[in-house]
């Protein structure tokens, strides 16, 4: 199922990827200034994955991911203001300032996290897909995790159930080659992670994660299969993060030459070259996009700075409570 990519989609990809990149660069800067605390995992370098996914799915489709979630949240439609405020732990954040970097969430945008437990979201993603199947709608769930999570038992249990029940879910391993600081080669004899699907008779494939075109095409095919009740797909999307695992990681386990080699494949620069080669935008129009993105990021910082922290009473909100719970003792 081949899609013809033209001016509109390339300009959309370029602006989305650029916004994610500039947001993450600013987040890294603010983390260094101690405006942002706790853990912070940046998405810099992986933007083609999120851009290609979002252009291939519907707005009402679901997405759940791990802790490297800022770029995906922005691409799914959560505003930069709400994302930055969440990083600041402010009440106007997308989870009310309670989740922080690793736990972005939006019911309205059907973005279900942001999860800090490695591989924990894999089972949840299948559960969301099961709910849609039960309700007999044709939504698709995108369930994402990293190459390190591919070693978790949760993956194997979930894959087995998803295939048995033919759930409308697309499992995606964002393989950025390092689980924290440990390379894939040191954790598994199976270096082509997508081959794990073979054990469950699930369609699987390897995708170039530095290309939004390749990602879009693979997601479009898998989503069509899911909507037509053809069951799950497993995609290993090979990408690369330019920064360390988190802001506390100096990334000394890889060479500068390796990082530079991947930067030469930068998806934002490649998209810009394509736009210019096809005369899809003038220099002035490209500069207008750049300025719009710059202002959106600057506004998100202003919004976060000026927003209030949650009230103390918010500590007791959004907590499940069963009034007649029988095991509470005086």
PDB file of C-alpha atoms in Angstrom, residues 42-225:
ATOM      1  CA  UNK A  42      15.104  13.650  25.419  1.00  0.00           C
ATOM      2  CA  UNK A  43      13.794  12.532  22.014  1.00  0.00           C
ATOM      3  CA  UNK A  44      16.397  14.390  19.943  1.00  0.00           C
ATOM      4  CA  UNK A  45      17.224  12.370  16.811  1.00  0.00           C
ATOM      5  CA  UNK A  46      14.113  10.170  16.896  1.00  0.00           C
ATOM      6  CA  UNK A  47      11.600  12.687  15.526  1.00  0.00           C
ATOM      7  CA  UNK A  48      11.023  10.890  12.214  1.00  0.00           C
ATOM      8  CA  UNK A  49       9.400   8.039  14.146  1.00  0.00           C
ATOM      9  CA  UNK A  50       6.719  10.211  15.749  1.00  0.00           C
ATOM     10  CA  UNK A  51       6.134  12.270  12.596  1.00  0.00           C
ATOM     11  CA  UNK A  52       5.666   9.196  10.410  1.00  0.00           C
ATOM     12  CA  UNK A  53       3.343   7.512  12.899  1.00  0.00           C
ATOM     13  CA  UNK A  54       1.031  10.481  13.348  1.00  0.00           C
ATOM     14  CA  UNK A  55       0.581  11.139   9.633  1.00  0.00           C
ATOM     15  CA  UNK A  56      -0.448   7.501   9.117  1.00  0.00           C
ATOM     16  CA  UNK A  57      -3.041   7.135  11.907  1.00  0.00           C
ATOM     17  CA  UNK A  58      -6.293   8.876  12.806  1.00  0.00           C
ATOM     18  CA  UNK A  59      -6.665  11.439  15.565  1.00  0.00           C
ATOM     19  CA  UNK A  60      -8.918   9.081  17.526  1.00  0.00           C
ATOM     20  CA  UNK A  61      -6.389   6.230  17.470  1.00  0.00           C
ATOM     21  CA  UNK A  62      -4.580   5.439  20.715  1.00  0.00           C
ATOM     22  CA  UNK A  63      -0.902   5.746  21.565  1.00  0.00           C
ATOM     23  CA  UNK A  64       0.964   4.502  24.623  1.00  0.00           C
ATOM     24  CA  UNK A  65       4.716   4.636  25.116  1.00  0.00           C
ATOM     25  CA  UNK A  66       7.585   4.526  27.592  1.00  0.00           C
ATOM     26  CA  UNK A  67       9.319   7.372  29.419  1.00  0.00           C
ATOM     27  CA  UNK A  68      10.918   9.078  26.361  1.00  0.00           C
ATOM     28  CA  UNK A  69       7.552  10.643  25.603  1.00  0.00           C
ATOM     29  CA  UNK A  70       7.858  14.412  25.047  1.00  0.00           C
ATOM     30  CA  UNK A  71       8.175  14.314  21.255  1.00  0.00           C
ATOM     31  CA  UNK A  72       5.437  11.741  20.835  1.00  0.00           C
ATOM     32  CA  UNK A  73       3.070  13.744  23.044  1.00  0.00           C
ATOM     33  CA  UNK A  74       3.638  16.920  21.035  1.00  0.00           C
ATOM     34  CA  UNK A  75       3.232  15.049  17.744  1.00  0.00           C
ATOM     35  CA  UNK A  76      -0.037  13.505  19.030  1.00  0.00           C
ATOM     36  CA  UNK A  77      -1.429  16.980  19.654  1.00  0.00           C
ATOM     37  CA  UNK A  78      -0.732  17.851  23.289  1.00  0.00           C
ATOM     38  CA  UNK A  79       0.291  21.511  23.281  1.00  0.00           C
ATOM     39  CA  UNK A  80       3.848  22.627  23.942  1.00  0.00           C
ATOM     40  CA  UNK A  81       2.415  24.771  26.760  1.00  0.00           C
ATOM     41  CA  UNK A  82       0.887  21.762  28.540  1.00  0.00           C
ATOM     42  CA  UNK A  83       4.041  19.692  28.016  1.00  0.00           C
ATOM     43  CA  UNK A  84       6.443  22.351  29.299  1.00  0.00           C
ATOM     44  CA  UNK A  85       4.204  23.108  32.278  1.00  0.00           C
ATOM     45  CA  UNK A  86       4.256  19.415  33.144  1.00  0.00           C
ATOM     46  CA  UNK A  87       8.052  19.423  33.077  1.00  0.00           C
ATOM     47  CA  UNK A  88       7.890  22.376  35.481  1.00  0.00           C
ATOM     48  CA  UNK A  89       5.482  20.398  37.726  1.00  0.00           C
ATOM     49  CA  UNK A  90       2.853  23.116  37.310  1.00  0.00           C
ATOM     50  CA  UNK A  91      -0.901  22.687  37.708  1.00  0.00           C
ATOM     51  CA  UNK A  92      -1.469  23.601  34.032  1.00  0.00           C
ATOM     52  CA  UNK A  93       0.607  20.632  32.875  1.00  0.00           C
ATOM     53  CA  UNK A  94      -0.923  17.767  30.913  1.00  0.00           C
ATOM     54  CA  UNK A  95      -1.123  15.661  34.093  1.00  0.00           C
ATOM     55  CA  UNK A  96      -1.630  18.553  36.474  1.00  0.00           C
ATOM     56  CA  UNK A  97       2.027  18.716  37.436  1.00  0.00           C
ATOM     57  CA  UNK A  98       1.903  15.279  39.076  1.00  0.00           C
ATOM     58  CA  UNK A  99       3.509  13.143  36.395  1.00  0.00           C
ATOM     59  CA  UNK A 100       6.559  15.021  35.228  1.00  0.00           C
ATOM     60  CA  UNK A 101       8.739  14.085  32.279  1.00  0.00           C
ATOM     61  CA  UNK A 102       8.001  10.365  32.206  1.00  0.00           C
ATOM     62  CA  UNK A 103       4.218  10.447  32.616  1.00  0.00           C
ATOM     63  CA  UNK A 104       2.616  12.705  30.017  1.00  0.00           C
ATOM     64  CA  UNK A 105      -1.062  11.884  29.466  1.00  0.00           C
ATOM     65  CA  UNK A 106      -4.092  13.222  27.641  1.00  0.00           C
ATOM     66  CA  UNK A 107      -7.484  11.551  27.551  1.00  0.00           C
ATOM     67  CA  UNK A 108      -8.652  14.026  24.894  1.00  0.00           C
ATOM     68  CA  UNK A 109      -5.744  13.271  22.566  1.00  0.00           C
ATOM     69  CA  UNK A 110      -5.866   9.547  23.407  1.00  0.00           C
ATOM     70  CA  UNK A 111      -2.261   9.647  24.578  1.00  0.00           C
ATOM     71  CA  UNK A 112      -2.057   7.146  27.426  1.00  0.00           C
ATOM     72  CA  UNK A 113       1.471   7.735  28.725  1.00  0.00           C
ATOM     73  CA  UNK A 114       4.429   8.046  29.458  1.00  0.00           C
ATOM     74  CA  UNK A 115       5.382   5.003  31.630  1.00  0.00           C
ATOM     75  CA  UNK A 116       8.487   4.633  33.776  1.00  0.00           C
ATOM     76  CA  UNK A 117       8.348   0.867  34.349  1.00  0.00           C
ATOM     77  CA  UNK A 118      10.375  -0.741  31.564  1.00  0.00           C
ATOM     78  CA  UNK A 119       7.972  -2.766  29.419  1.00  0.00           C
ATOM     79  CA  UNK A 120       5.025  -2.189  31.751  1.00  0.00           C
ATOM     80  CA  UNK A 121       3.054  -0.343  29.084  1.00  0.00           C
ATOM     81  CA  UNK A 122       3.177  -3.279  26.637  1.00  0.00           C
ATOM     82  CA  UNK A 123       0.400  -5.129  28.452  1.00  0.00           C
ATOM     83  CA  UNK A 124      -1.564  -1.915  28.932  1.00  0.00           C
ATOM     84  CA  UNK A 125      -1.392  -1.185  25.202  1.00  0.00           C
ATOM     85  CA  UNK A 126      -2.856  -4.581  24.401  1.00  0.00           C
ATOM     86  CA  UNK A 127      -5.567  -3.940  26.998  1.00  0.00           C
ATOM     87  CA  UNK A 128      -6.542  -0.665  25.333  1.00  0.00           C
ATOM     88  CA  UNK A 129      -6.744  -2.482  21.997  1.00  0.00           C
ATOM     89  CA  UNK A 130      -8.855  -5.215  23.604  1.00  0.00           C
ATOM     90  CA  UNK A 131     -11.294  -2.562  24.874  1.00  0.00           C
ATOM     91  CA  UNK A 132     -11.722  -1.168  21.356  1.00  0.00           C
ATOM     92  CA  UNK A 133     -12.221  -4.659  19.951  1.00  0.00           C
ATOM     93  CA  UNK A 134     -14.803  -5.383  22.663  1.00  0.00           C
ATOM     94  CA  UNK A 135     -16.632  -2.145  21.831  1.00  0.00           C
ATOM     95  CA  UNK A 136     -16.563  -3.097  18.136  1.00  0.00           C
ATOM     96  CA  UNK A 137     -14.979   0.092  16.817  1.00  0.00           C
ATOM     97  CA  UNK A 138     -12.116   0.299  14.344  1.00  0.00           C
ATOM     98  CA  UNK A 139      -9.576   2.233  16.396  1.00  0.00           C
ATOM     99  CA  UNK A 140      -5.947   1.154  16.311  1.00  0.00           C
ATOM    100  CA  UNK A 141      -3.570   1.261  19.278  1.00  0.00           C
ATOM    101  CA  UNK A 142       0.099   2.160  18.831  1.00  0.00           C
ATOM    102  CA  UNK A 143       2.067   0.489  21.641  1.00  0.00           C
ATOM    103  CA  UNK A 144       5.695   1.616  21.846  1.00  0.00           C
ATOM    104  CA  UNK A 145       8.734   0.507  23.836  1.00  0.00           C
ATOM    105  CA  UNK A 146      12.514   0.531  23.590  1.00  0.00           C
ATOM    106  CA  UNK A 147      15.005  -2.160  22.645  1.00  0.00           C
ATOM    107  CA  UNK A 148      15.740  -2.830  26.328  1.00  0.00           C
ATOM    108  CA  UNK A 149      12.073  -3.572  27.029  1.00  0.00           C
ATOM    109  CA  UNK A 150      12.123  -6.227  24.301  1.00  0.00           C
ATOM    110  CA  UNK A 151      13.838  -8.453  26.904  1.00  0.00           C
ATOM    111  CA  UNK A 152      10.938  -8.252  29.341  1.00  0.00           C
ATOM    112  CA  UNK A 153       8.613 -11.198  29.951  1.00  0.00           C
ATOM    113  CA  UNK A 154       5.641  -8.862  29.615  1.00  0.00           C
ATOM    114  CA  UNK A 155       6.342  -8.617  25.890  1.00  0.00           C
ATOM    115  CA  UNK A 156       6.123 -12.355  25.317  1.00  0.00           C
ATOM    116  CA  UNK A 157       2.955 -12.850  27.348  1.00  0.00           C
ATOM    117  CA  UNK A 158       1.309  -9.916  25.593  1.00  0.00           C
ATOM    118  CA  UNK A 159       2.375 -10.967  22.094  1.00  0.00           C
ATOM    119  CA  UNK A 160       0.858 -14.399  22.668  1.00  0.00           C
ATOM    120  CA  UNK A 161      -2.505 -13.015  23.813  1.00  0.00           C
ATOM    121  CA  UNK A 162      -2.597 -10.305  21.130  1.00  0.00           C
ATOM    122  CA  UNK A 163      -2.197 -12.877  18.361  1.00  0.00           C
ATOM    123  CA  UNK A 164      -4.678 -15.319  19.906  1.00  0.00           C
ATOM    124  CA  UNK A 165      -7.303 -12.608  20.151  1.00  0.00           C
ATOM    125  CA  UNK A 166      -6.286 -10.798  16.932  1.00  0.00           C
ATOM    126  CA  UNK A 167      -6.116  -7.458  18.729  1.00  0.00           C
ATOM    127  CA  UNK A 168      -5.977  -4.210  16.691  1.00  0.00           C
ATOM    128  CA  UNK A 169      -2.569  -3.162  18.028  1.00  0.00           C
ATOM    129  CA  UNK A 170       0.713  -2.159  16.393  1.00  0.00           C
ATOM    130  CA  UNK A 171       3.653  -2.987  18.641  1.00  0.00           C
ATOM    131  CA  UNK A 172       6.653  -0.753  17.962  1.00  0.00           C
ATOM    132  CA  UNK A 173      10.168  -1.254  19.268  1.00  0.00           C
ATOM    133  CA  UNK A 174      12.004   2.057  18.935  1.00  0.00           C
ATOM    134  CA  UNK A 175      15.454   0.530  18.607  1.00  0.00           C
ATOM    135  CA  UNK A 176      17.910   3.353  19.304  1.00  0.00           C
ATOM    136  CA  UNK A 177      20.633   0.709  19.797  1.00  0.00           C
ATOM    137  CA  UNK A 178      21.225   1.298  23.516  1.00  0.00           C
ATOM    138  CA  UNK A 179      19.219   0.209  26.542  1.00  0.00           C
ATOM    139  CA  UNK A 180      20.492   2.968  28.807  1.00  0.00           C
ATOM    140  CA  UNK A 181      24.204   2.427  28.104  1.00  0.00           C
ATOM    141  CA  UNK A 182      24.086  -1.217  27.020  1.00  0.00           C
ATOM    142  CA  UNK A 183      24.168  -2.002  23.301  1.00  0.00           C
ATOM    143  CA  UNK A 184      21.749  -4.473  21.744  1.00  0.00           C
ATOM    144  CA  UNK A 185      24.687  -6.724  20.855  1.00  0.00           C
ATOM    145  CA  UNK A 186      25.421  -7.234  24.549  1.00  0.00           C
ATOM    146  CA  UNK A 187      21.870  -8.198  25.516  1.00  0.00           C
ATOM    147  CA  UNK A 188      20.696 -10.630  22.849  1.00  0.00           C
ATOM    148  CA  UNK A 189      21.835 -13.034  20.139  1.00  0.00           C
ATOM    149  CA  UNK A 190      18.803 -11.889  18.151  1.00  0.00           C
ATOM    150  CA  UNK A 191      19.944  -8.559  16.728  1.00  0.00           C
ATOM    151  CA  UNK A 192      16.962  -8.219  14.378  1.00  0.00           C
ATOM    152  CA  UNK A 193      14.421  -7.647  17.115  1.00  0.00           C
ATOM    153  CA  UNK A 194      11.442  -7.792  14.743  1.00  0.00           C
ATOM    154  CA  UNK A 195      12.121 -11.525  14.333  1.00  0.00           C
ATOM    155  CA  UNK A 196      10.646 -12.064  17.811  1.00  0.00           C
ATOM    156  CA  UNK A 197       7.280 -11.830  16.060  1.00  0.00           C
ATOM    157  CA  UNK A 198       8.009 -15.061  14.199  1.00  0.00           C
ATOM    158  CA  UNK A 199       7.566 -17.119  17.379  1.00  0.00           C
ATOM    159  CA  UNK A 200       3.939 -15.958  17.569  1.00  0.00           C
ATOM    160  CA  UNK A 201       3.093 -16.068  13.852  1.00  0.00           C
ATOM    161  CA  UNK A 202       2.709 -12.284  13.976  1.00  0.00           C
ATOM    162  CA  UNK A 203       3.595 -10.089  10.980  1.00  0.00           C
ATOM    163  CA  UNK A 204       6.865  -8.284  11.698  1.00  0.00           C
ATOM    164  CA  UNK A 205       9.218  -5.960   9.866  1.00  0.00           C
ATOM    165  CA  UNK A 206      12.248  -3.709  10.225  1.00  0.00           C
ATOM    166  CA  UNK A 207      11.759  -0.013   9.432  1.00  0.00           C
ATOM    167  CA  UNK A 208      14.170   2.876   8.829  1.00  0.00           C
ATOM    168  CA  UNK A 209      13.398   5.181  11.741  1.00  0.00           C
ATOM    169  CA  UNK A 210      15.387   8.075  10.303  1.00  0.00           C
ATOM    170  CA  UNK A 211      12.830   8.367   7.497  1.00  0.00           C
ATOM    171  CA  UNK A 212       9.253   9.583   8.129  1.00  0.00           C
ATOM    172  CA  UNK A 213       8.331   8.170   4.707  1.00  0.00           C
ATOM    173  CA  UNK A 214       9.381   4.638   5.686  1.00  0.00           C
ATOM    174  CA  UNK A 215       7.669   4.906   9.077  1.00  0.00           C
ATOM    175  CA  UNK A 216       4.438   6.242   7.574  1.00  0.00           C
ATOM    176  CA  UNK A 217       4.310   3.474   4.964  1.00  0.00           C
ATOM    177  CA  UNK A 218       4.870   0.705   7.533  1.00  0.00           C
ATOM    178  CA  UNK A 219       2.300   2.130   9.972  1.00  0.00           C
ATOM    179  CA  UNK A 220      -0.259   2.677   7.222  1.00  0.00           C
ATOM    180  CA  UNK A 221       0.018  -0.967   6.170  1.00  0.00           C
ATOM    181  CA  UNK A 222      -0.195  -2.271   9.747  1.00  0.00           C
ATOM    182  CA  UNK A 223      -3.127   0.013  10.626  1.00  0.00           C
ATOM    183  CA  UNK A 224      -5.064  -1.183   7.568  1.00  0.00           C
ATOM    184  CA  UNK A 225      -4.511  -4.786   8.665  1.00  0.00           C
TER     185      UNK A 225
END
